[in-house]
C-alpha cells in the first residue's frame, strides 16, 4: 500500500537573502497520528535543515509552536494532519514581525505581559516562617481558568484589534491581569489599573471574541476583558458618588 | 549577525474579509446601526404625532407602505442578529459563582430569552395586539 502524502506550503523568510516572505512546498508523509509539528520535524530532518520554527514539548503545554495553519492560529502540536486536506498552508503567527521562517519576534508581547504586573501583590508581605497565604477551593476557582494561559500568543494572532492598533495590551496579558485581580490573596488591582483600565488596555478591545475561540487552553481572554470593563465602569461611576474618591 | 524582521501589515479596511468569524463580528456590529436607524424612525414618529393628525397620518402611511415594510423586515432581521449575538456572549462577561461552581452559561442565556419573551408579550398586550 502506498502511504498517503500531503503538501506542506510553508512561509519562508530568510532575512539574509529574502526581501519578502514566500511559500515553499514540501511533500511529506501523512501517518494517522501525525500533527503539523511532526510534518515540520520531518522536513527539518529529511528534506531541508534550513527551515526554522519554535517548538519544545509536543504536548500543548509549552506554548512554543503557535503558528497559522490554513488561516487559523493553532498549536502545531495540536493540529492533526488527518483533519486537513492534501495541501496545508503553514504561516507564522499574524500581527508579529517575522524573525525567520515561522519564528516571530515576541518582544512586544513580553513587554506587555510584564506591564500588567502579573504576580501576587499581597496586602502584607509574610516571611517564610509565617507560612503560606491560604485560600479556599472556591477562591481558587474564581481565577483558575485565567491562570491556565501558556503564553502561546494565538490570541494575539487572532485579534484584529492588536493587528490594527499595536499599542493594545492584548488578550493574554489582560486576562492574566484579571487572573491576579481575582485572586483572594492579591490587592494589586489599583496598582494594575493605570495599565489595564486604560485606552490601550481593556477599552481598546471591541469584543471580536476571536481570542477566546482560538485559545487552546479555554482561558477565554475576551470574557476576562469584558469582566474588567464592567468592574472598571462601576469604579468610574462610584467615584462620582459622595465618598467615592476623587476623579 | 544583523537582524531584519519582516512586518506584515493588516489591511486597514479589508481585514475582516480574511476570516468568517470577522465577517460575523462585522455583521453584528453593523446590526447596531439598523437598531439606531429604527429608533430614529420611531422618534420622528413621535414628532409627527405632536404636529397633529395630518402629520401623523403621513408618517403612518410611510411606515405601512411597501418600502416601510421592507425597512421593517430588514431591521427586524438585523435586530435578531444583534440580540442573539449579544445574548450568546453574556456568560463570558457575566460569571456567577456559587461556592465552587459557576452558574452554567446556557442557564444565563436561557434566562435572557425568557425575559425577552416576557417583555415582548407585555409590549404586545400594551399595544392591544395580543
Coordinates of C-alpha atoms in Angstrom, one line a residue:
Chain A
X1 CA 0.0 0.0 0.0
X2 CA 1.4 3.4 -0.9
X3 CA 1.4 5.8 2.0
X4 CA -0.6 9.0 1.7
X5 CA 1.4 12.1 1.1
X6 CA 0.4 15.7 1.5
X7 CA 1.9 19.0 0.5
X8 CA 3.0 21.4 3.2
X9 CA 3.2 25.0 2.0
X10 CA 5.4 26.8 4.4
X11 CA 6.0 30.5 4.5
X12 CA 9.8 31.1 4.3
X13 CA 11.6 34.2 5.2
X14 CA 15.4 34.2 5.3
X15 CA 16.4 37.7 6.3
X16 CA 19.9 37.5 4.8
X17 CA 18.7 36.7 1.3
X18 CA 14.9 37.3 1.0
X19 CA 13.4 40.8 0.5
X20 CA 10.0 39.4 1.5
X21 CA 8.4 36.1 2.6
X22 CA 7.5 33.4 0.0
X23 CA 5.9 29.9 0.1
X24 CA 8.0 26.8 -0.2
X25 CA 6.1 23.5 -0.8
X26 CA 7.4 20.2 0.8
X27 CA 5.9 16.8 0.2
X28 CA 5.6 14.9 3.4
X29 CA 4.1 11.6 4.6
X30 CA 0.8 11.7 6.4
X31 CA 0.5 9.0 9.1
X32 CA -2.8 8.9 11.0
X33 CA -1.2 10.1 14.3
X34 CA 0.9 12.9 12.9
X35 CA 0.4 16.6 13.7
X36 CA 1.7 19.5 11.7
X37 CA 4.7 19.7 14.1
X38 CA 5.6 16.1 13.1
X39 CA 5.5 17.1 9.5
X40 CA 7.7 20.1 10.1
X41 CA 10.2 18.0 12.0
X42 CA 10.2 15.6 9.1
X43 CA 11.0 18.5 6.7
X44 CA 13.8 19.6 9.0
X45 CA 15.3 16.1 9.5
X46 CA 14.8 14.7 6.0
X47 CA 14.4 17.5 3.4
X48 CA 15.5 21.0 4.4
X49 CA 17.5 21.7 7.5
X50 CA 17.4 25.4 6.9
X51 CA 13.7 25.6 8.0
X52 CA 13.3 27.5 11.3
X53 CA 10.4 27.2 13.7
X54 CA 9.9 27.1 17.5
X55 CA 8.8 24.0 19.4
X56 CA 9.5 22.2 22.6
X57 CA 7.1 19.9 24.4
X58 CA 5.0 18.4 21.6
X59 CA 2.0 18.1 24.0
X60 CA 0.4 21.5 24.2
X61 CA 1.9 22.6 27.4
X62 CA 4.8 24.8 26.5
X63 CA 3.1 27.2 24.0
X64 CA 6.1 27.4 21.7
X65 CA 4.7 26.1 18.4
X66 CA 1.9 28.6 17.7
X67 CA 1.5 29.2 14.0
X68 CA -1.2 29.9 11.5
X69 CA -2.4 26.7 9.9
X70 CA -4.8 27.1 6.9
X71 CA -5.6 30.6 8.1
X72 CA -6.3 29.6 11.7
X73 CA -4.0 30.3 14.7
X74 CA -3.1 26.9 16.1
X75 CA -0.5 25.0 18.1
X76 CA 1.3 22.9 15.5
X77 CA 1.4 20.0 18.1
X78 CA -2.4 20.1 18.4
X79 CA -3.2 20.2 14.6
X80 CA -3.6 16.7 13.3
X81 CA -2.8 16.2 9.6
X82 CA -5.8 13.9 9.2
X83 CA -8.1 16.8 9.9
X84 CA -6.8 18.7 6.8
X85 CA -6.9 18.3 3.1
X86 CA -4.0 17.3 0.8
X87 CA -2.5 20.8 1.0
X88 CA -1.8 22.5 4.3
X89 CA -0.6 26.1 4.4
X90 CA 1.6 27.0 7.4
X91 CA 2.5 30.6 8.3
X92 CA 4.0 32.3 11.3
X93 CA 1.6 33.9 13.8
X94 CA -0.1 37.0 12.3
X95 CA 0.4 40.5 13.8
X96 CA 4.0 39.9 14.8
X97 CA 7.2 40.7 12.8
X98 CA 8.8 37.6 11.3
X99 CA 12.3 37.0 12.5
X100 CA 12.9 34.0 10.2
X101 CA 10.5 31.5 8.5
X102 CA 7.9 30.5 11.2
X103 CA 9.7 32.3 14.0
X104 CA 8.2 35.6 15.1
X105 CA 9.6 38.5 17.2
X106 CA 7.8 38.3 20.6
X107 CA 9.4 41.2 22.3
X108 CA 6.3 43.3 22.2
X109 CA 4.2 40.6 23.9
X110 CA 6.8 40.1 26.6
X111 CA 6.8 43.8 27.4
X112 CA 3.0 43.9 27.6
X113 CA 2.9 40.8 29.8
X114 CA 5.3 42.5 32.2
X115 CA 3.4 45.8 32.1
X116 CA 0.4 44.3 33.9
X117 CA 2.3 43.3 37.0
X118 CA 1.5 39.6 36.6
X119 CA 2.4 38.5 40.1
X120 CA 0.8 38.4 43.5
X121 CA 0.8 41.7 45.3
X122 CA -0.2 40.7 48.8
X123 CA -1.6 43.1 51.4
X124 CA 1.3 42.4 53.7
X125 CA 4.5 40.6 52.9
X126 CA 4.9 37.5 55.0
X127 CA 8.1 35.9 56.0
X128 CA 8.6 32.2 55.1
X129 CA 8.3 31.4 58.9
X130 CA 4.7 32.8 58.9
X131 CA 3.6 30.2 56.5
X132 CA 1.7 30.4 53.2
X133 CA -1.2 32.6 52.1
X134 CA -4.2 30.4 52.5
X135 CA -7.1 30.1 50.0
X136 CA -10.3 28.1 49.9
X137 CA -11.2 25.9 46.8
X138 CA -13.9 28.4 45.9
X139 CA -11.4 31.3 46.0
X140 CA -9.1 29.3 43.7
X141 CA -12.0 28.5 41.4
X142 CA -12.7 32.3 40.9
X143 CA -9.5 32.8 38.9
X144 CA -8.2 29.3 38.0
X145 CA -9.5 29.4 34.4
X146 CA -7.5 32.6 33.7
X147 CA -4.3 31.0 35.2
X148 CA -4.2 28.3 32.5
X149 CA -2.6 30.5 29.9
X150 CA 0.6 29.1 28.3
X151 CA 1.6 32.3 26.5
X152 CA 1.3 30.8 23.1
X153 CA 0.2 34.1 21.6
X154 CA -2.5 32.5 19.4
X155 CA -4.9 35.1 20.8
X156 CA -2.7 38.0 19.6
X157 CA -2.6 36.4 16.2
X158 CA -6.4 36.1 16.1
X159 CA -7.0 39.6 17.4
X160 CA -7.7 42.1 14.6
X161 CA -7.6 44.9 17.2
X162 CA -4.0 44.1 18.1
X163 CA -3.2 44.0 14.3
X164 CA -4.7 47.4 13.7
X165 CA -3.6 49.1 17.0
X166 CA -0.3 47.6 18.1
X167 CA -0.3 49.6 21.3
X168 CA -3.2 47.4 22.5
X169 CA -2.0 45.4 25.5
X170 CA -3.9 42.5 24.2
X171 CA -5.9 39.4 25.3
X172 CA -3.4 37.2 27.1
X173 CA -1.8 40.0 29.2
X174 CA -5.2 41.5 30.2
X175 CA -6.5 38.0 31.1
X176 CA -3.5 37.5 33.3
X177 CA -4.1 40.8 35.0
X178 CA -7.7 39.7 35.6
X179 CA -6.3 36.4 37.0
X180 CA -4.4 38.3 39.7
X181 CA -7.1 40.8 40.3
X182 CA -9.5 37.9 41.0
X183 CA -7.1 36.2 43.4
X184 CA -8.2 36.5 47.1
X185 CA -4.5 36.8 48.1
X186 CA -3.9 39.8 45.9
X187 CA -4.6 43.5 46.5
X188 CA -2.8 44.8 43.3
X189 CA -5.9 45.9 41.3
X190 CA -5.2 49.6 41.9
X191 CA -1.5 49.1 41.0
X192 CA -2.5 47.5 37.7
X193 CA -5.3 49.9 36.9
X194 CA -3.3 52.6 35.1
X195 CA -2.2 50.0 32.5
X196 CA -5.2 47.7 32.5
X197 CA -8.1 50.1 32.7
X198 CA -6.7 52.5 30.1
X199 CA -7.3 53.2 26.4
X200 CA -4.5 50.8 25.4
X201 CA -5.9 48.3 27.9
X202 CA -9.4 46.9 28.1
X203 CA -11.0 49.8 26.3
X204 CA -9.2 49.1 23.1
X205 CA -11.0 45.7 23.0
X206 CA -14.1 45.7 20.8
X207 CA -15.1 42.2 21.8
X208 CA -14.5 40.4 18.5
X209 CA -14.0 37.4 20.7
X210 CA -11.6 35.7 18.3
X211 CA -9.0 35.3 21.1
X212 CA -11.3 33.0 23.1
X213 CA -12.2 31.0 20.0
X214 CA -8.6 30.1 19.2
X215 CA -7.3 29.7 22.8
X216 CA -6.0 26.1 23.1
X217 CA -6.5 26.2 26.9
X218 CA -10.0 27.7 27.0
X219 CA -8.8 30.6 29.0
X220 CA -11.5 33.0 27.5
X221 CA -9.5 36.2 27.5
X222 CA -12.4 38.0 25.8
X223 CA -14.6 37.1 28.7
X224 CA -11.9 38.3 31.2
X225 CA -11.6 41.6 29.4
X226 CA -15.4 42.2 29.5
X227 CA -15.5 41.5 33.2
X228 CA -12.7 44.0 33.8
X229 CA -14.6 46.6 31.7
X230 CA -17.6 46.0 33.9
X231 CA -15.8 46.4 37.2
X232 CA -13.8 49.4 35.8
X233 CA -17.1 51.1 34.7
X234 CA -18.5 50.5 38.2
X235 CA -15.4 52.1 39.7
X236 CA -15.8 55.1 37.5
X237 CA -19.4 55.7 38.4
X238 CA -18.9 55.1 42.1
X239 CA -16.1 57.6 42.1
X240 CA -18.7 60.3 41.4
X241 CA -20.7 59.3 44.5
X242 CA -20.1 61.1 47.8
X243 CA -17.1 59.5 49.4
X244 CA -16.3 57.6 46.3
X245 CA -12.8 59.1 45.9
X246 CA -11.5 61.7 43.5
X247 CA -11.5 61.8 39.8
Chain B
X1 CA 24.5 38.7 12.5
X2 CA 22.2 41.7 11.9
X3 CA 18.5 41.2 12.2
X4 CA 15.9 42.2 9.7
X5 CA 12.5 41.4 11.0
X6 CA 9.7 41.5 8.3
X7 CA 6.5 43.3 9.3
X8 CA 3.3 42.2 7.6
X9 CA 0.6 44.8 7.8
X10 CA -3.1 44.1 8.4
X11 CA -5.1 45.8 5.7
X12 CA -6.9 48.7 7.5
X13 CA -10.2 48.4 5.6
X14 CA -10.5 44.9 4.4
X15 CA -9.1 42.9 7.3
X16 CA -12.5 41.5 8.2
X17 CA -12.8 39.7 4.9
X18 CA -10.0 37.4 5.9
X19 CA -12.0 35.1 8.2
X20 CA -15.6 34.0 8.6
X21 CA -15.5 34.9 12.3
X22 CA -14.5 38.5 11.5
X23 CA -17.3 38.8 9.0
X24 CA -19.8 37.6 11.6
X25 CA -18.4 40.2 14.0
X26 CA -18.8 42.9 11.5
X27 CA -22.4 41.8 10.8
X28 CA -23.4 42.0 14.5
X29 CA -21.6 45.4 14.9
X30 CA -23.4 46.8 11.8
X31 CA -26.7 45.4 13.1
X32 CA -26.5 48.1 15.8
X33 CA -26.8 50.7 13.1
X34 CA -30.1 49.2 11.9
X35 CA -31.4 49.4 15.5
X36 CA -30.3 53.0 15.8
X37 CA -32.0 53.9 12.5
X38 CA -35.2 52.3 13.6
X39 CA -35.1 54.3 16.9
X40 CA -34.7 57.5 14.7
X41 CA -37.8 56.5 12.7
X42 CA -39.8 56.0 15.9
X43 CA -38.6 59.4 17.3
X44 CA -39.6 61.1 14.0
X45 CA -43.0 59.3 14.5
X46 CA -43.3 60.9 17.9
X47 CA -42.6 64.4 16.5
X48 CA -45.1 63.8 13.7
X49 CA -47.7 62.8 16.3
X50 CA -47.1 66.1 18.2
X51 CA -47.5 68.0 15.0
X52 CA -51.1 66.9 14.6
X53 CA -53.4 64.3 12.8
X54 CA -52.2 65.0 9.3
X55 CA -48.5 64.7 10.0
X56 CA -49.2 61.5 12.0
X57 CA -51.2 60.0 9.2
X58 CA -48.3 60.8 6.7
X59 CA -45.8 59.1 9.0
X60 CA -48.2 56.1 9.4
X61 CA -48.6 55.9 5.7
X62 CA -44.8 55.8 5.2
X63 CA -44.2 53.0 7.8
X64 CA -47.0 50.9 6.4
X65 CA -46.1 51.4 2.7
X66 CA -44.2 48.6 0.8
X67 CA -40.9 50.5 1.4
X68 CA -41.8 50.8 5.1
X69 CA -42.5 47.1 5.3
X70 CA -39.2 46.2 3.6
X71 CA -37.4 48.5 6.1
X72 CA -39.2 46.7 9.0
X73 CA -38.2 43.3 7.7
X74 CA -34.5 44.3 7.3
X75 CA -34.4 46.0 10.8
X76 CA -36.2 43.0 12.4
X77 CA -33.7 40.6 10.8
X78 CA -30.7 42.6 11.9
X79 CA -32.2 43.2 15.4
X80 CA -32.4 39.4 15.8
X81 CA -28.8 39.1 14.7
X82 CA -27.8 41.8 17.2
X83 CA -29.8 40.3 20.1
X84 CA -28.8 36.7 19.7
X85 CA -25.1 37.6 19.2
X86 CA -25.1 39.6 22.5
X87 CA -27.2 37.1 24.4
X88 CA -24.7 34.4 23.3
X89 CA -21.8 36.5 24.7
X90 CA -23.4 37.2 28.1
X91 CA -22.0 34.2 30.0
X92 CA -18.5 35.4 29.1
X93 CA -19.0 38.8 30.6
X94 CA -21.2 37.7 33.5
X95 CA -19.9 34.9 35.6
X96 CA -22.0 33.9 38.6
X97 CA -20.1 31.8 41.1
X98 CA -22.0 29.7 43.7
X99 CA -19.5 28.1 46.0
X100 CA -17.1 26.1 43.8
X101 CA -19.4 26.1 40.8
X102 CA -20.4 28.6 38.2
X103 CA -24.0 29.0 37.0
X104 CA -23.9 27.2 33.6
X105 CA -23.8 29.5 30.6
X106 CA -27.0 28.1 29.0
X107 CA -28.9 28.9 32.2
X108 CA -27.8 32.6 32.0
X109 CA -28.6 32.8 28.2
X110 CA -31.9 31.0 28.7
X111 CA -32.9 33.5 31.4
X112 CA -32.3 36.3 29.0
X113 CA -34.5 34.7 26.4
X114 CA -37.3 34.2 29.0
X115 CA -37.1 37.9 30.0
X116 CA -37.1 38.9 26.3
X117 CA -40.2 36.8 25.6
X118 CA -42.0 38.2 28.7
X119 CA -41.2 41.8 27.8
X120 CA -42.3 41.2 24.2
X121 CA -45.6 39.7 25.3
X122 CA -46.1 42.6 27.8
X123 CA -45.5 45.2 25.0
X124 CA -47.9 43.3 22.6
X125 CA -50.6 43.4 25.3
X126 CA -50.0 47.1 25.9
X127 CA -50.3 47.6 22.1
X128 CA -53.5 45.7 22.1
X129 CA -52.2 43.1 19.7
X130 CA -52.3 40.1 22.0

